[in-house]
mmCIF file of C-alpha atoms in Angstrom:
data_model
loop_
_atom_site.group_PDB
_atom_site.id
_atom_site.type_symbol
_atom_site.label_atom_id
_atom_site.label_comp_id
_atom_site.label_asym_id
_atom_site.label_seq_id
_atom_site.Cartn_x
_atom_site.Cartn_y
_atom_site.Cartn_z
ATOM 1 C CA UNK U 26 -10.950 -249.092 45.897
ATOM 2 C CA UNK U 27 -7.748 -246.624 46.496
ATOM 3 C CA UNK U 28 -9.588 -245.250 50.007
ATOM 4 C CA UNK U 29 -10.151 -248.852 51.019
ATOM 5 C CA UNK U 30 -6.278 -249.558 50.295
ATOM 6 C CA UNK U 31 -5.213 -246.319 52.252
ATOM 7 C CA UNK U 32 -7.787 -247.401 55.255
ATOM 8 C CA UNK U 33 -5.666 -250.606 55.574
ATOM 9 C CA UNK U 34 -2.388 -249.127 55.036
ATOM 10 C CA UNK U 35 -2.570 -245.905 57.649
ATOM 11 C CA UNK U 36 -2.380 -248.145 60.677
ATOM 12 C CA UNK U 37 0.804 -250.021 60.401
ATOM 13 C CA UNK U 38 2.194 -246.740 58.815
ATOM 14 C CA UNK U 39 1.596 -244.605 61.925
ATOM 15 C CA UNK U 40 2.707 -247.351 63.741
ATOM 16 C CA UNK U 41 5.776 -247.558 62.226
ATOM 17 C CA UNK U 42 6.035 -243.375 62.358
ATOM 18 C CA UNK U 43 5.688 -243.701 66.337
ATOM 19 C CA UNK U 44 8.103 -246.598 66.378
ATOM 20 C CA UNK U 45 10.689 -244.316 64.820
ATOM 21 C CA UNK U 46 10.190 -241.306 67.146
ATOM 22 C CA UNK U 47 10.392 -243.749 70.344
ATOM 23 C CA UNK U 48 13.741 -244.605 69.003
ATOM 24 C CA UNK U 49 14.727 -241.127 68.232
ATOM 25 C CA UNK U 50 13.363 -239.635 71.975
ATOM 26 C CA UNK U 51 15.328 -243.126 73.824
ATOM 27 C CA UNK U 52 18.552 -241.935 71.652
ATOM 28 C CA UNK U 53 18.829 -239.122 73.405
ATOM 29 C CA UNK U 54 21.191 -238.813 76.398
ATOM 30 C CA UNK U 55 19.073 -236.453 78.446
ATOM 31 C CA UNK U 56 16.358 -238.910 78.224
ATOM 32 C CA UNK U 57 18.290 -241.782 78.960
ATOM 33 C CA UNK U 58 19.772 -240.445 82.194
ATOM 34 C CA UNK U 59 23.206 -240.455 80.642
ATOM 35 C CA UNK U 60 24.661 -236.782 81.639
ATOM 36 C CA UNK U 61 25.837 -235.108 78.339
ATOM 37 C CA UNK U 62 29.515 -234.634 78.999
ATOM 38 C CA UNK U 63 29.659 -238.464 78.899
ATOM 39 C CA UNK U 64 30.801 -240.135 75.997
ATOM 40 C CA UNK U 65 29.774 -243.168 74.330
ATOM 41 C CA UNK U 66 32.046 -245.799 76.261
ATOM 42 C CA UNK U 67 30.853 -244.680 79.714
ATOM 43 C CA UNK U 68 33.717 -242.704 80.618
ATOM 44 C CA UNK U 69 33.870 -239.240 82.265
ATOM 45 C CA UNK U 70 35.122 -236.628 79.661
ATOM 46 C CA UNK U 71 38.210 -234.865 81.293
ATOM 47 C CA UNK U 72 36.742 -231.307 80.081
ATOM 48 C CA UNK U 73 33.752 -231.437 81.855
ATOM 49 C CA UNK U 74 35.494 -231.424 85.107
ATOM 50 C CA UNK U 75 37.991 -229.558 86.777
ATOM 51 C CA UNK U 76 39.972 -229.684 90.246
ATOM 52 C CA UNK U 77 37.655 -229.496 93.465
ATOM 53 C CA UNK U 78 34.954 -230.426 91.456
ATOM 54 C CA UNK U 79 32.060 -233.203 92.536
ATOM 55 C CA UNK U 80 33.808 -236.614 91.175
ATOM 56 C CA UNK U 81 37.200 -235.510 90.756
ATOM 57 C CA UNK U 82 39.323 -237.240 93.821
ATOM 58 C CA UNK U 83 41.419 -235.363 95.853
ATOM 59 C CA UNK U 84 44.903 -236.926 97.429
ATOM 60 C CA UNK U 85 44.389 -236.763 101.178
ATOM 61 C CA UNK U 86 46.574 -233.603 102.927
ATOM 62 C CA UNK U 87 46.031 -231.647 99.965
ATOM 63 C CA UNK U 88 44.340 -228.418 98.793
ATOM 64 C CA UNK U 89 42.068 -228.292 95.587
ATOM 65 C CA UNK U 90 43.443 -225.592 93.160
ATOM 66 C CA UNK U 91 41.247 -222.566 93.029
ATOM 67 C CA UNK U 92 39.596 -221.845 90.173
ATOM 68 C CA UNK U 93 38.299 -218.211 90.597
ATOM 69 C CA UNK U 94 40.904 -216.372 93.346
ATOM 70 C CA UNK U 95 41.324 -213.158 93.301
ATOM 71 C CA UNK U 96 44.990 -211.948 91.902
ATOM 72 C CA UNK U 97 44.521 -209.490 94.961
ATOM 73 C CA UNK U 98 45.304 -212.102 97.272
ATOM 74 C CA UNK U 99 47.236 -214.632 95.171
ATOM 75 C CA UNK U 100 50.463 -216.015 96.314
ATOM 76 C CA UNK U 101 53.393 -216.760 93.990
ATOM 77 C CA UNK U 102 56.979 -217.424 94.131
ATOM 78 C CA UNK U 103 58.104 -213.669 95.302
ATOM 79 C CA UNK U 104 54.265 -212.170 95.000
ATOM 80 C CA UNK U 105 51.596 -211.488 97.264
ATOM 81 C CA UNK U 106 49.103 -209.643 95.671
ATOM 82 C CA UNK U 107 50.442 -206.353 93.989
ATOM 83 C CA UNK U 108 53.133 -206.835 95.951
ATOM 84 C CA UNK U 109 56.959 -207.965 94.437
ATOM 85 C CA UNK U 110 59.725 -208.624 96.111
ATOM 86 C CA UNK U 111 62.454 -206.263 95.031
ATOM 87 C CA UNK U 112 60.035 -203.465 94.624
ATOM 88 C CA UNK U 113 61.384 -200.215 95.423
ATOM 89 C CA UNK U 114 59.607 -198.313 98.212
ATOM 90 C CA UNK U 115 58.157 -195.578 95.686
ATOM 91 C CA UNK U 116 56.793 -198.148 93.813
ATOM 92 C CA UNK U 117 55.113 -199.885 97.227
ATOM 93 C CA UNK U 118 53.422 -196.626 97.970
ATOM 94 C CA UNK U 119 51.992 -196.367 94.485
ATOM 95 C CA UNK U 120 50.025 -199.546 94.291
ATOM 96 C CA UNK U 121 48.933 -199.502 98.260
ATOM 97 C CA UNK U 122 47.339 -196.817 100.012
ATOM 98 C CA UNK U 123 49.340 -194.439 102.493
ATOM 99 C CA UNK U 124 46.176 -195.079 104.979
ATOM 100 C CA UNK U 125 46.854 -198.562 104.482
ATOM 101 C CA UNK U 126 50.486 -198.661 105.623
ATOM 102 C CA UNK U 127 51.823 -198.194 109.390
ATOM 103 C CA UNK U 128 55.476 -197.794 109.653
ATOM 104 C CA UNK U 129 57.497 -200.017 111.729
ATOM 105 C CA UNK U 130 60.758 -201.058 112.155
ATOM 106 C CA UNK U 131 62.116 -205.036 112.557
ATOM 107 C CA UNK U 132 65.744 -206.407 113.831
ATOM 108 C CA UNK U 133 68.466 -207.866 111.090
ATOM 109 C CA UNK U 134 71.806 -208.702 112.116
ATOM 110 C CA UNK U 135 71.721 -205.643 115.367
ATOM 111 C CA UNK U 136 70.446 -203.430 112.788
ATOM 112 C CA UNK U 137 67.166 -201.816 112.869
ATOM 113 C CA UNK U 138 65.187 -201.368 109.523
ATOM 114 C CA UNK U 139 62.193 -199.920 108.285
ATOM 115 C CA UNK U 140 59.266 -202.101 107.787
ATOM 116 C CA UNK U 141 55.250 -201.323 107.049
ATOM 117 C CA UNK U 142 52.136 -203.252 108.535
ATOM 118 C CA UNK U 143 49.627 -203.284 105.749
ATOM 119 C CA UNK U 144 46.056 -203.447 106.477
ATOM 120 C CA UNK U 145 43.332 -204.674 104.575
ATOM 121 C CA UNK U 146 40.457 -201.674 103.177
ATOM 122 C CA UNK U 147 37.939 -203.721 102.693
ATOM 123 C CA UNK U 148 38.324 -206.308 105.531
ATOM 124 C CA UNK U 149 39.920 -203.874 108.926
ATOM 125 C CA UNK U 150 39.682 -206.339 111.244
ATOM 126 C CA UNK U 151 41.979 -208.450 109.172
ATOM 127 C CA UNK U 152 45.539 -209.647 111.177
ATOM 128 C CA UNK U 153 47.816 -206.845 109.115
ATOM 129 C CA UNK U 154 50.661 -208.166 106.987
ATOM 130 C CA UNK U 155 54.368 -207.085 107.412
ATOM 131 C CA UNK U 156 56.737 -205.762 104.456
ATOM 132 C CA UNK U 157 59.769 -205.504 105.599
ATOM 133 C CA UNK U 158 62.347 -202.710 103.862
ATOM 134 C CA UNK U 159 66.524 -203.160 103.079
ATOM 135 C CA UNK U 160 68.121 -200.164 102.130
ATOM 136 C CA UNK U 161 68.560 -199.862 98.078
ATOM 137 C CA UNK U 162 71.862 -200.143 96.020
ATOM 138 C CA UNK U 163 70.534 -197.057 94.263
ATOM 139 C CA UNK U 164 69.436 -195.046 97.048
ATOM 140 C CA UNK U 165 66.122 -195.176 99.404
ATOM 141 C CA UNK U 166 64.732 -198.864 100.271
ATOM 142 C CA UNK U 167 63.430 -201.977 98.758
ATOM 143 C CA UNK U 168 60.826 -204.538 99.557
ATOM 144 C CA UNK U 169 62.759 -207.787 101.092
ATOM 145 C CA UNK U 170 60.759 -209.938 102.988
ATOM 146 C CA UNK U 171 56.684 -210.397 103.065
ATOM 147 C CA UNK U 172 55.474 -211.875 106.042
ATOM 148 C CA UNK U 173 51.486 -213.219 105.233
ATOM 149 C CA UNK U 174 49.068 -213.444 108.220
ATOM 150 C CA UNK U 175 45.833 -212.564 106.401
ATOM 151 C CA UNK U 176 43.708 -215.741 106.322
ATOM 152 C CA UNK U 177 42.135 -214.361 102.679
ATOM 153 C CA UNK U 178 45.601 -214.500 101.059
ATOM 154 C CA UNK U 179 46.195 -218.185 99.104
ATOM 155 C CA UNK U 180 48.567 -219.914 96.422
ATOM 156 C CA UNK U 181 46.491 -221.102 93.189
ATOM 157 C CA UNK U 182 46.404 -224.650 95.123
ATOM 158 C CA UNK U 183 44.440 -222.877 98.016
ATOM 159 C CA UNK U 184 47.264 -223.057 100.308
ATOM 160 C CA UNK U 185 47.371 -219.866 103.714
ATOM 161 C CA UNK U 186 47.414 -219.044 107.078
ATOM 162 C CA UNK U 187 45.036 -221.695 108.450
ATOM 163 C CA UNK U 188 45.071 -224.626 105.871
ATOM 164 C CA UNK U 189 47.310 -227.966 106.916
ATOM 165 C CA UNK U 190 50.822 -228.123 107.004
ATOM 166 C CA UNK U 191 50.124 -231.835 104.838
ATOM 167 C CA UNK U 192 49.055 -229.704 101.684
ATOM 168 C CA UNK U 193 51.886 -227.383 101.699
ATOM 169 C CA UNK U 194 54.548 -230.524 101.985
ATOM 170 C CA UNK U 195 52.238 -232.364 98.958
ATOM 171 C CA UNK U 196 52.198 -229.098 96.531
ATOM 172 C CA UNK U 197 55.119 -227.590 96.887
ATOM 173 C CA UNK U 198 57.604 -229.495 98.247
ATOM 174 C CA UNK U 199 60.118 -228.895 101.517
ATOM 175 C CA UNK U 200 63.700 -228.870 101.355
ATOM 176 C CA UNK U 201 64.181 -228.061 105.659
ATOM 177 C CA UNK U 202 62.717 -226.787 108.736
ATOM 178 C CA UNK U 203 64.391 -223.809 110.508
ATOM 179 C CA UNK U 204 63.333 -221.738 113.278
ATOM 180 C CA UNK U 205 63.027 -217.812 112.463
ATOM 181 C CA UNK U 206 61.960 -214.420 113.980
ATOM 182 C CA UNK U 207 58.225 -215.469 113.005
ATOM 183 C CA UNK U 208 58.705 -218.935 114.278
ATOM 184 C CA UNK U 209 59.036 -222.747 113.654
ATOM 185 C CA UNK U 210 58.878 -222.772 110.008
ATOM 186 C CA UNK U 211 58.903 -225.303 107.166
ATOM 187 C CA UNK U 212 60.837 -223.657 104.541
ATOM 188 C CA UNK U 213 59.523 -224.713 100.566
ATOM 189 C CA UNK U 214 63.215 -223.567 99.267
ATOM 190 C CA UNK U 215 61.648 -224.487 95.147
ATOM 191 C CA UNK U 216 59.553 -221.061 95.595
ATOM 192 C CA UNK U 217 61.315 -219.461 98.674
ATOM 193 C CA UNK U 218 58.370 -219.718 100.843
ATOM 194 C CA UNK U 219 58.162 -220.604 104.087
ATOM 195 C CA UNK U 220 54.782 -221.881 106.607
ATOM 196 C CA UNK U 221 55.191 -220.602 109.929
ATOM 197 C CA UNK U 222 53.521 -223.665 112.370
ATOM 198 C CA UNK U 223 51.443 -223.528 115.212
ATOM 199 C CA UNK U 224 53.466 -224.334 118.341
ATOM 200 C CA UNK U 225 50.840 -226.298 119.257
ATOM 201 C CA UNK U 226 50.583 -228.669 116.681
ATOM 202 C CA UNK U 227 54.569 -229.734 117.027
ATOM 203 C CA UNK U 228 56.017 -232.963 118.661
ATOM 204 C CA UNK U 229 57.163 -232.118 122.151
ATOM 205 C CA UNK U 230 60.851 -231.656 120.686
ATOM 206 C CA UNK U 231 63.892 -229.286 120.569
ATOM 207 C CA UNK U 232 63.509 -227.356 116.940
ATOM 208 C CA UNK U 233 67.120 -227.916 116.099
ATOM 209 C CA UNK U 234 66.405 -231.827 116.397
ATOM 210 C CA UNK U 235 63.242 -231.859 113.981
ATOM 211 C CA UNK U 236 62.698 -232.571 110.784
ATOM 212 C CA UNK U 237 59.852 -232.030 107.990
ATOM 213 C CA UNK U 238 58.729 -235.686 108.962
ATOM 214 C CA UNK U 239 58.175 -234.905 112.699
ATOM 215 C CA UNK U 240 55.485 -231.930 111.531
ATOM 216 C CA UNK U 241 51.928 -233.860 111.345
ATOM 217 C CA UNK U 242 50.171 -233.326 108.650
ATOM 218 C CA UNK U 243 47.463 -231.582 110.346
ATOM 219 C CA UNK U 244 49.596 -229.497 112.144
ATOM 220 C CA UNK U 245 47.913 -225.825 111.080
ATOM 221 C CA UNK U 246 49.913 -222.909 108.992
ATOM 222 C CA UNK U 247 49.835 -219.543 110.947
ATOM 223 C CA UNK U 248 52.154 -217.933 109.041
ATOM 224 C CA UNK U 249 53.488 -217.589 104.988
ATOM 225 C CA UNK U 250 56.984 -215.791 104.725
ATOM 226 C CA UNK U 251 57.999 -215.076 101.284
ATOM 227 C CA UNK U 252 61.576 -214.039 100.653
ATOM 228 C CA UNK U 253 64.284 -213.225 98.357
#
């Protein structure tokens, strides 16, 4: 009598065990072909993305932050690199290789100062950078001016030699242009840096009579100049 019971009763109880793991397995987001960083409502959870990333938007002109740059080639407000403005000399030669470092000299004022091209160990063929010196109030010579050429170096937005003069203007802000030794710049006065344009890029105009608004966007960096 009890077996005949159980025979009638073990159907709709494994149909009601399969019911319940159906709903379990369809619960799952995986399953469902809802990616886990979403929540609930549908929306994208900020965490699971980050600048650059697929789905995040970018504002046209402008360079997604890096998330992995090297500090070796990271531009800051007076910083390339290793490099500080203010640095004295002794300290240059302590974080960058004599091998590395070809004296030169560059024009201030009618004066002629000491400056270094610094080359690149791991990349030679590199375009070299230029450091130039100003004599120190407490004897020898200081690091005043960094002129960036090398493609490799970048802000933390992704900004160098070769990106668009649109994503400079976007990131960091201008305050004027000005023509100097290195060329038609853009100067970024917030950080002291300045974005040397190509020649080619600029309206058919005398540089005294442009402004930050007559630079296209597109016009191409060929040149960072940090300075003191």
């Amino acid at each position: 009598m009890m077996l005949n019971r159980f025979a009638t009763l073990a159907p709709a109880l494994a149909a009601a065990l399969l019911t319940t793991v159906l709903a379990t397995s369809c619960g799952s987001p995986t399953d469902s072909g809802t990616p886990p960083f979403l929540p609930a409502d549908g929306t994208t959870d900020p965490a699971a993305l980050r600048p650059g990333a697929t789905g995040v938007a970018q504002e046209p002109g402008t360079a997604a932050a890096v998330d992995n740059i090297d500090l070796q080639y990271l531009i800051s407000p007076g910083r390339a690199g290793q490099l500080r403005l203010g640095m004295r000399e002794s300290q240059l030669k302590k974080v960058v290789p004599a091998e590395l470092l070809r004296a030169t000299t560059y024009s201030d004022n009618g004066r002629e100062l000491p400056a270094y091209e610094m080359r690149d160990a791991q990349r030679p063929d590199a375009p070299a950078n230029i450091l130039h010196m100003i004599p120190d109030s407490a004897g020898g010579y200081r690091l005043r001016r960094i002129r960036i050429y090398d493609p490799q170096y970048r802000t933390a937005e992704g900004i160098g030699v070769g990106s668009p003069f649109g994503a400079a203007r976007q990131n960091l802000g201008l305050t004027r242009v000005r023509n100097t030794p290195a060329g038609f710049a853009a100067v970024s006065g917030e950080v002291k840096t300045a974005w040397v344009i190509d020649p080619n890029s600029l309206p058919d105009k005398h540089p005294e009579e442009m402004s930050s608004t007559d630079i296209p966007p597109a016009a191409r960096i060929t040149g960072v100049l940090l300075y003191q």
